[in-house]
PDB file of C-alpha atoms in Angstrom:
ATOM      1  CA  ASP A   1       2.586  20.121 -13.435  1.00 96.00           C
ATOM      2  CA  ILE A   2      -1.389  21.031 -13.011  1.00 97.00           C
ATOM      3  CA  GLN A   3      -1.824  23.707 -10.746  1.00 98.00           C
ATOM      4  CA  MET A   4      -5.618  22.790  -9.161  1.00 98.00           C
ATOM      5  CA  THR A   5      -7.060  25.968  -6.845  1.00 98.00           C
ATOM      6  CA  GLN A   6      -9.380  25.267  -4.472  1.00 98.00           C
ATOM      7  CA  SER A   7     -12.023  27.736  -2.937  1.00 97.00           C
ATOM      8  CA  PRO A   8     -12.459  28.349  -0.242  1.00 97.00           C
ATOM      9  CA  SER A   9      -9.980  26.430   2.106  1.00 98.00           C
ATOM     10  CA  THR A  10     -12.994  26.692   5.087  1.00 98.00           C
ATOM     11  CA  LEU A  11     -16.898  26.882   4.532  1.00 97.00           C
ATOM     12  CA  SER A  12     -19.030  27.242   7.562  1.00 97.00           C
ATOM     13  CA  ALA A  13     -22.444  26.196   6.823  1.00 97.00           C
ATOM     14  CA  SER A  14     -25.835  24.833   8.925  1.00 96.00           C
ATOM     15  CA  VAL A  15     -27.991  21.657   8.334  1.00 96.00           C
ATOM     16  CA  GLY A  16     -29.791  22.085   5.389  1.00 97.00           C
ATOM     17  CA  ASP A  17     -27.596  24.735   3.488  1.00 97.00           C
ATOM     18  CA  ARG A  18     -26.789  24.853  -0.240  1.00 98.00           C
ATOM     19  CA  VAL A  19     -22.976  24.766  -0.297  1.00 98.00           C
ATOM     20  CA  THR A  20     -20.946  24.924  -3.299  1.00 98.00           C
ATOM     21  CA  ILE A  21     -16.866  24.429  -4.063  1.00 98.00           C
ATOM     22  CA  THR A  22     -14.768  25.508  -6.478  1.00 98.00           C
ATOM     23  CA  CYS A  23     -11.576  24.051  -8.046  1.00 98.00           C
ATOM     24  CA  ARG A  24      -9.910  25.734 -10.963  1.00 98.00           C
ATOM     25  CA  ALA A  25      -7.441  24.254 -13.110  1.00 98.00           C
ATOM     26  CA  SER A  26      -4.738  26.031 -14.632  1.00 98.00           C
ATOM     27  CA  GLN A  27      -5.062  24.380 -17.768  1.00 98.00           C
ATOM     28  CA  ASN A  28      -7.458  22.284 -19.915  1.00 97.00           C
ATOM     29  CA  ILE A  29      -8.313  19.349 -18.391  1.00 96.00           C
ATOM     30  CA  ARG A  30     -11.497  18.544 -20.217  1.00 95.00           C
ATOM     31  CA  SER A  31     -13.621  17.110 -18.194  1.00 95.00           C
ATOM     32  CA  TRP A  32     -11.556  14.547 -16.031  1.00 96.00           C
ATOM     33  CA  LEU A  33     -11.456  15.564 -12.313  1.00 98.00           C
ATOM     34  CA  ALA A  34     -13.103  14.101  -9.419  1.00 98.00           C
ATOM     35  CA  TRP A  35     -14.246  15.237  -5.855  1.00 98.00           C
ATOM     36  CA  TYR A  36     -13.501  13.080  -2.841  1.00 98.00           C
ATOM     37  CA  GLN A  37     -15.084  13.759   0.375  1.00 98.00           C
ATOM     38  CA  GLN A  38     -12.437  12.692   3.644  1.00 98.00           C
ATOM     39  CA  LYS A  39     -13.323  12.538   7.160  1.00 98.00           C
ATOM     40  CA  PRO A  40     -10.753  12.336  10.200  1.00 96.00           C
ATOM     41  CA  GLY A  41      -8.885   9.854  10.501  1.00 96.00           C
ATOM     42  CA  THR A  42     -10.216   8.144   7.730  1.00 98.00           C
ATOM     43  CA  ALA A  43      -9.338   7.497   3.780  1.00 98.00           C
ATOM     44  CA  PRO A  44     -10.663   9.873   1.027  1.00 98.00           C
ATOM     45  CA  LYS A  45     -14.430   8.109  -0.520  1.00 98.00           C
ATOM     46  CA  LEU A  46     -15.196   8.893  -4.207  1.00 98.00           C
ATOM     47  CA  LEU A  47     -18.195  11.442  -4.707  1.00 98.00           C
ATOM     48  CA  ILE A  48     -18.464  12.703  -8.195  1.00 98.00           C
ATOM     49  CA  TYR A  49     -15.877  11.576 -11.482  1.00 97.00           C
ATOM     50  CA  ALA A  50     -15.673  12.976 -15.004  1.00 96.00           C
ATOM     51  CA  ALA A  51     -16.735  16.049 -13.453  1.00 97.00           C
ATOM     52  CA  SER A  52     -20.303  15.230 -12.864  1.00 98.00           C
ATOM     53  CA  THR A  53     -21.191  11.765 -12.885  1.00 98.00           C
ATOM     54  CA  LEU A  54     -22.500  10.707  -9.070  1.00 98.00           C
ATOM     55  CA  GLU A  55     -20.032   7.485  -7.884  1.00 98.00           C
ATOM     56  CA  SER A  56     -22.661   5.195  -7.081  1.00 97.00           C
ATOM     57  CA  GLY A  57     -24.517   4.649  -3.820  1.00 97.00           C
ATOM     58  CA  VAL A  58     -23.432   8.165  -2.893  1.00 98.00           C
ATOM     59  CA  PRO A  59     -26.211  10.443  -2.044  1.00 98.00           C
ATOM     60  CA  SER A  60     -28.144  12.455  -5.069  1.00 98.00           C
ATOM     61  CA  ARG A  61     -27.600  15.734  -3.015  1.00 98.00           C
ATOM     62  CA  PHE A  62     -23.850  15.810  -4.380  1.00 98.00           C
ATOM     63  CA  SER A  63     -23.438  17.068  -8.125  1.00 98.00           C
ATOM     64  CA  GLY A  64     -20.714  18.134  -9.773  1.00 98.00           C
ATOM     65  CA  SER A  65     -20.279  20.636 -12.733  1.00 98.00           C
ATOM     66  CA  ALA A  66     -18.212  22.224 -15.172  1.00 97.00           C
ATOM     67  CA  SER A  67     -17.713  25.287 -17.269  1.00 96.00           C
ATOM     68  CA  GLY A  68     -14.444  25.372 -19.363  1.00 96.00           C
ATOM     69  CA  THR A  69     -11.432  25.296 -16.330  1.00 97.00           C
ATOM     70  CA  GLU A  70     -13.303  26.161 -13.520  1.00 98.00           C
ATOM     71  CA  PHE A  71     -15.170  23.045 -11.598  1.00 98.00           C
ATOM     72  CA  ILE A  72     -18.115  23.542  -8.875  1.00 98.00           C
ATOM     73  CA  LEU A  73     -18.909  20.660  -6.068  1.00 98.00           C
ATOM     74  CA  THR A  74     -22.939  21.620  -5.091  1.00 98.00           C
ATOM     75  CA  ILE A  75     -24.314  20.136  -1.676  1.00 98.00           C
ATOM     76  CA  SER A  76     -28.036  20.964  -2.724  1.00 98.00           C
ATOM     77  CA  SER A  77     -28.605  20.437   1.384  1.00 97.00           C
ATOM     78  CA  LEU A  78     -26.278  19.779   3.943  1.00 97.00           C
ATOM     79  CA  GLN A  79     -27.034  16.818   5.999  1.00 97.00           C
ATOM     80  CA  PRO A  80     -24.622  16.345   9.553  1.00 95.00           C
ATOM     81  CA  ASP A  81     -22.483  13.189   7.707  1.00 96.00           C
ATOM     82  CA  ASP A  82     -21.427  15.809   4.884  1.00 97.00           C
ATOM     83  CA  PHE A  83     -18.978  17.815   7.442  1.00 94.00           C
ATOM     84  CA  ALA A  84     -15.912  16.992   6.353  1.00 97.00           C
ATOM     85  CA  THR A  85     -13.126  17.507   4.020  1.00 98.00           C
ATOM     86  CA  TYR A  86     -13.592  17.886  -0.087  1.00 98.00           C
ATOM     87  CA  TYR A  87     -10.391  17.624  -2.408  1.00 98.00           C
ATOM     88  CA  CYS A  88     -10.631  17.811  -6.336  1.00 98.00           C
ATOM     89  CA  GLN A  89      -8.465  15.714  -8.244  1.00 98.00           C
ATOM     90  CA  GLN A  90      -7.467  16.320 -12.039  1.00 98.00           C
ATOM     91  CA  TYR A  91      -6.321  13.419 -14.292  1.00 96.00           C
ATOM     92  CA  GLU A  92      -6.119  14.747 -17.587  1.00 95.00           C
ATOM     93  CA  SER A  93      -2.003  14.511 -17.597  1.00 95.00           C
ATOM     94  CA  TYR A  94       0.715  13.475 -14.881  1.00 95.00           C
ATOM     95  CA  PRO A  95       1.112  13.331 -12.465  1.00 96.00           C
ATOM     96  CA  ALA A  96      -2.232  13.831 -10.933  1.00 97.00           C
ATOM     97  CA  THR A  97      -2.720  16.604  -8.620  1.00 98.00           C
ATOM     98  CA  PHE A  98      -5.290  17.295  -6.011  1.00 98.00           C
ATOM     99  CA  GLY A  99      -6.551  20.644  -4.819  1.00 98.00           C
ATOM    100  CA  GLY A 100      -5.646  22.035  -1.520  1.00 98.00           C
ATOM    101  CA  GLY A 101      -9.228  20.830   0.230  1.00 98.00           C
ATOM    102  CA  THR A 102     -12.025  22.711   1.467  1.00 98.00           C
ATOM    103  CA  LYS A 103     -13.138  22.334   5.496  1.00 98.00           C
ATOM    104  CA  VAL A 104     -16.745  21.828   5.621  1.00 98.00           C
ATOM    105  CA  GLU A 105     -17.606  23.228   9.557  1.00 96.00           C
ATOM    106  CA  ILE A 106     -20.618  23.222  11.593  1.00 90.00           C
ATOM    107  CA  LYS A 107     -21.919  27.056  11.715  1.00 89.00           C
TER     108      LYS A 107
ATOM    109  CA  GLN B   1     -15.528  -5.792  -2.242  1.00 92.00           C
ATOM    110  CA  VAL B   2     -12.278  -5.062  -3.080  1.00 95.00           C
ATOM    111  CA  GLN B   3     -10.351  -3.957   0.077  1.00 97.00           C
ATOM    112  CA  LEU B   4      -6.952  -2.415   0.436  1.00 97.00           C
ATOM    113  CA  GLN B   5      -4.514  -3.003   3.282  1.00 98.00           C
ATOM    114  CA  GLU B   6      -1.156  -1.145   3.951  1.00 98.00           C
ATOM    115  CA  SER B   7       1.123  -2.269   5.883  1.00 98.00           C
ATOM    116  CA  GLY B   8       5.086  -1.913   6.405  1.00 97.00           C
ATOM    117  CA  PRO B   9       7.008  -0.063   9.510  1.00 97.00           C
ATOM    118  CA  GLY B  10       5.684   3.343  10.946  1.00 96.00           C
ATOM    119  CA  LEU B  11       9.392   4.747  12.041  1.00 98.00           C
ATOM    120  CA  VAL B  12      12.200   4.800   9.435  1.00 98.00           C
ATOM    121  CA  LYS B  13      15.078   6.958  10.148  1.00 98.00           C
ATOM    122  CA  PRO B  14      16.350   9.729   7.861  1.00 98.00           C
ATOM    123  CA  SER B  15      18.137   8.844   4.908  1.00 97.00           C
ATOM    124  CA  GLU B  16      16.986   5.480   5.471  1.00 98.00           C
ATOM    125  CA  THR B  17      14.719   3.974   2.923  1.00 98.00           C
ATOM    126  CA  LEU B  18      10.846   3.505   3.042  1.00 98.00           C
ATOM    127  CA  SER B  19       9.217   0.481   1.822  1.00 98.00           C
ATOM    128  CA  LEU B  20       5.609   0.026   1.983  1.00 98.00           C
ATOM    129  CA  THR B  21       2.874  -2.890   0.957  1.00 98.00           C
ATOM    130  CA  CYS B  22      -0.513  -2.744  -0.116  1.00 98.00           C
ATOM    131  CA  THR B  23      -2.210  -5.820   0.037  1.00 97.00           C
ATOM    132  CA  VAL B  24      -5.620  -6.209  -2.068  1.00 96.00           C
ATOM    133  CA  SER B  25      -8.509  -8.719  -1.550  1.00 92.00           C
ATOM    134  CA  GLY B  26     -11.338  -8.901  -3.681  1.00 91.00           C
ATOM    135  CA  ASP B  27      -9.750  -8.284  -7.314  1.00 89.00           C
ATOM    136  CA  SER B  28      -7.019  -8.818  -9.081  1.00 89.00           C
ATOM    137  CA  THR B  29      -3.885  -6.409  -9.575  1.00 90.00           C
ATOM    138  CA  SER B  30      -3.451  -8.026 -12.938  1.00 87.00           C
ATOM    139  CA  SER B  31      -6.750  -7.119 -13.957  1.00 87.00           C
ATOM    140  CA  ASN B  32      -6.842  -4.751 -16.975  1.00 86.00           C
ATOM    141  CA  ASN B  33      -9.802  -2.535 -15.572  1.00 90.00           C
ATOM    142  CA  TYR B  34      -7.955  -1.050 -12.798  1.00 94.00           C
ATOM    143  CA  TYR B  35      -4.270   0.542 -11.714  1.00 96.00           C
ATOM    144  CA  TRP B  36      -2.861   0.848  -8.737  1.00 96.00           C
ATOM    145  CA  GLY B  37      -1.252   4.190  -7.080  1.00 97.00           C
ATOM    146  CA  TRP B  38       0.105   5.893  -3.654  1.00 98.00           C
ATOM    147  CA  ILE B  39      -1.236   9.124  -2.704  1.00 98.00           C
ATOM    148  CA  ARG B  40       0.424  10.482   0.801  1.00 98.00           C
ATOM    149  CA  GLN B  41      -0.868  13.307   3.188  1.00 98.00           C
ATOM    150  CA  PRO B  42       1.336  14.897   5.747  1.00 98.00           C
ATOM    151  CA  PRO B  43      -0.452  15.383   8.802  1.00 97.00           C
ATOM    152  CA  GLY B  44      -3.029  18.463   8.739  1.00 96.00           C
ATOM    153  CA  LYS B  45      -2.009  18.885   4.885  1.00 97.00           C
ATOM    154  CA  GLY B  46      -3.522  17.769   1.660  1.00 97.00           C
ATOM    155  CA  LEU B  47      -3.268  14.780  -0.639  1.00 98.00           C
ATOM    156  CA  GLU B  48      -0.202  14.140  -2.854  1.00 98.00           C
ATOM    157  CA  TRP B  49      -0.100  11.944  -5.479  1.00 98.00           C
ATOM    158  CA  ILE B  50       2.872   9.512  -5.684  1.00 98.00           C
ATOM    159  CA  GLY B  51       2.527   7.196  -8.309  1.00 97.00           C
ATOM    160  CA  ILE B  52       0.966   4.422 -10.254  1.00 97.00           C
ATOM    161  CA  ILE B  53       1.592   1.358 -11.731  1.00 96.00           C
ATOM    162  CA  TYR B  54      -0.621  -0.696 -14.324  1.00 93.00           C
ATOM    163  CA  SER B  55      -1.240  -4.236 -14.244  1.00 88.00           C
ATOM    164  CA  PHE B  56       1.696  -4.723 -17.358  1.00 86.00           C
ATOM    165  CA  GLY B  57       3.771  -2.785 -15.132  1.00 88.00           C
ATOM    166  CA  ARG B  58       4.022   0.459 -16.612  1.00 93.00           C
ATOM    167  CA  THR B  59       5.335   2.866 -14.335  1.00 96.00           C
ATOM    168  CA  TYR B  60       4.604   6.984 -13.907  1.00 96.00           C
ATOM    169  CA  TYR B  61       5.901   8.665 -10.425  1.00 97.00           C
ATOM    170  CA  ASN B  62       5.004  12.214  -9.767  1.00 97.00           C
ATOM    171  CA  PRO B  63       8.370  14.832 -10.897  1.00 97.00           C
ATOM    172  CA  SER B  64       8.808  15.574  -7.261  1.00 97.00           C
ATOM    173  CA  LEU B  65       9.798  12.220  -6.140  1.00 97.00           C
ATOM    174  CA  GLU B  66      10.854  10.448  -8.991  1.00 96.00           C
ATOM    175  CA  SER B  67      14.701  10.108  -8.269  1.00 97.00           C
ATOM    176  CA  ARG B  68      14.023   8.566  -4.800  1.00 98.00           C
ATOM    177  CA  VAL B  69      10.418   6.159  -5.346  1.00 98.00           C
ATOM    178  CA  THR B  70      10.184   2.830  -6.900  1.00 98.00           C
ATOM    179  CA  ILE B  71       6.468   1.022  -7.299  1.00 98.00           C
ATOM    180  CA  SER B  72       6.369  -2.944  -7.960  1.00 97.00           C
ATOM    181  CA  GLY B  73       3.809  -4.954  -8.088  1.00 95.00           C
ATOM    182  CA  ASP B  74       3.480  -9.065  -7.708  1.00 93.00           C
ATOM    183  CA  THR B  75       0.956 -10.242  -9.465  1.00 90.00           C
ATOM    184  CA  SER B  76       0.998 -13.367  -8.011  1.00 91.00           C
ATOM    185  CA  LYS B  77       0.457 -12.283  -4.306  1.00 93.00           C
ATOM    186  CA  ASN B  78      -1.997  -9.612  -5.248  1.00 94.00           C
ATOM    187  CA  ARG B  79       0.671  -7.008  -3.785  1.00 97.00           C
ATOM    188  CA  VAL B  80       1.736  -3.453  -4.544  1.00 97.00           C
ATOM    189  CA  SER B  81       4.498  -1.964  -2.973  1.00 98.00           C
ATOM    190  CA  LEU B  82       6.286   1.020  -2.164  1.00 98.00           C
ATOM    191  CA  ARG B  83       9.839   2.080  -1.854  1.00 98.00           C
ATOM    192  CA  LEU B  84      11.131   5.712  -0.949  1.00 98.00           C
ATOM    193  CA  ASN B  85      14.822   6.371  -0.897  1.00 97.00           C
ATOM    194  CA  SER B  86      17.090   8.775   1.817  1.00 98.00           C
ATOM    195  CA  VAL B  87      13.881  10.121   3.432  1.00 98.00           C
ATOM    196  CA  THR B  88      13.841  12.988   5.433  1.00 98.00           C
ATOM    197  CA  GLY B  89      11.224  14.466   7.790  1.00 98.00           C
ATOM    198  CA  ALA B  90       9.231  15.804   4.965  1.00 98.00           C
ATOM    199  CA  ASP B  91       8.518  12.339   4.303  1.00 98.00           C
ATOM    200  CA  THR B  92       6.465  11.818   7.340  1.00 98.00           C
ATOM    201  CA  ALA B  93       2.552  11.327   5.983  1.00 98.00           C
ATOM    202  CA  VAL B  94       0.025   8.946   6.213  1.00 98.00           C
ATOM    203  CA  TYR B  95       0.228   7.214   2.912  1.00 98.00           C
ATOM    204  CA  TYR B  96      -2.172   5.432   1.013  1.00 98.00           C
ATOM    205  CA  CYS B  97      -2.619   2.539  -1.826  1.00 98.00           C
ATOM    206  CA  ALA B  98      -5.488   2.666  -4.195  1.00 98.00           C
ATOM    207  CA  ARG B  99      -7.672   1.390  -7.171  1.00 97.00           C
ATOM    208  CA  GLY B 100      -7.428   3.811 -10.061  1.00 96.00           C
ATOM    209  CA  ARG B 101      -9.864   2.520 -13.325  1.00 95.00           C
ATOM    210  CA  THR B 102      -9.078   2.300 -16.499  1.00 92.00           C
ATOM    211  CA  TYR B 103     -11.389   3.236 -19.650  1.00 84.00           C
ATOM    212  CA  ASN B 104     -11.787   4.567 -22.770  1.00 78.00           C
ATOM    213  CA  SER B 105      -7.828   4.196 -23.244  1.00 78.00           C
ATOM    214  CA  GLY B 106      -6.793   6.117 -20.095  1.00 85.00           C
ATOM    215  CA  TRP B 107      -6.333   6.365 -16.281  1.00 88.00           C
ATOM    216  CA  HIS B 108      -8.986   7.449 -14.288  1.00 91.00           C
ATOM    217  CA  GLU B 109     -10.023   8.170 -10.621  1.00 96.00           C
ATOM    218  CA  PHE B 110      -9.357   6.189  -7.637  1.00 98.00           C
ATOM    219  CA  ASP B 111     -12.512   4.295  -7.031  1.00 97.00           C
ATOM    220  CA  ALA B 112     -10.783   2.487  -3.438  1.00 98.00           C
ATOM    221  CA  TRP B 113      -8.718   3.483  -0.951  1.00 98.00           C
ATOM    222  CA  GLY B 114      -6.873   1.486   1.871  1.00 98.00           C
ATOM    223  CA  GLN B 115      -7.573   2.968   5.739  1.00 98.00           C
ATOM    224  CA  GLY B 116      -3.826   4.331   4.577  1.00 98.00           C
ATOM    225  CA  THR B 117      -0.913   4.105   7.840  1.00 98.00           C
ATOM    226  CA  LEU B 118       1.472   6.631   9.525  1.00 98.00           C
ATOM    227  CA  VAL B 119       4.762   6.353   8.667  1.00 98.00           C
ATOM    228  CA  THR B 120       7.120   8.591  10.435  1.00 98.00           C
ATOM    229  CA  VAL B 121      10.548   9.479  10.039  1.00 98.00           C
ATOM    230  CA  SER B 122      12.723  10.225  12.822  1.00 97.00           C
ATOM    231  CA  SER B 123      15.826   9.129  14.177  1.00 96.00           C
TER     232      SER B 123
END
C-alpha cells in the first residue's frame, strides 16, 4: 500500500492567517491526489483533485500544489468556516489511502 | 444533484455480519462516469478505504479487509451494498458510501458522500 504522511497533525491559526498542510507519498503517485475537508459530525467534502484542480464551488483561497511526492494544501487567508480537519487521499493505485488528517484549530 | 443515503443496523454483535445499503438518488449507479465506494472512520480517527465497485460490476477491496468484505450493486434499485463478515470491536466506525469519478480510463477522487452511519459492534 502507498503510505500518505500528513503534517502537522494539528495546527493552531488565526482568522486571516496563511495556512499550509503537507502530505507526502511513500512512492510516486503522479498527480493523483485529492484534498478533503471534514467538519465534526459530517462527511468529508472534496476541495482539490488532481493535486491542484479546485473543485467547483470551492473558494479560491484554497489551492493545491505538488513537487515530486510532496503535496501541499494552502489556505491563503483562513476564514472562520475553515476550522476543520483536512485529509489527503491518493488514488494512484489500489487500495486508495488517506493521510492521517490535519486538524486546524482556532489560535 | 446526487444524494447518497446509507442505511442498516446501528448495532451488530461480535462475529456476526455487518450489512449496509447505500441508496443513490439524482444519478444512476449504472453510469459509466462514476464508481461507488465505501469508506469508514472509527470514532475520533482517520478515514479507511474499504473498497469500490464499478458500474460493470468489477470490485476492488482493501487487502486488509478483503477476506471479510463484499460490495455489490443493484442497478435496478440504484443501490450499492456492503457486507462485512466476522466483525469485532475494531470494526466500530462511521461507514460512508461515496461516488467516485472515472475519466481518462481511470478511477479518481470521491466527489459526493453520504452522511454516514455509525455501526457499533458490541454484544
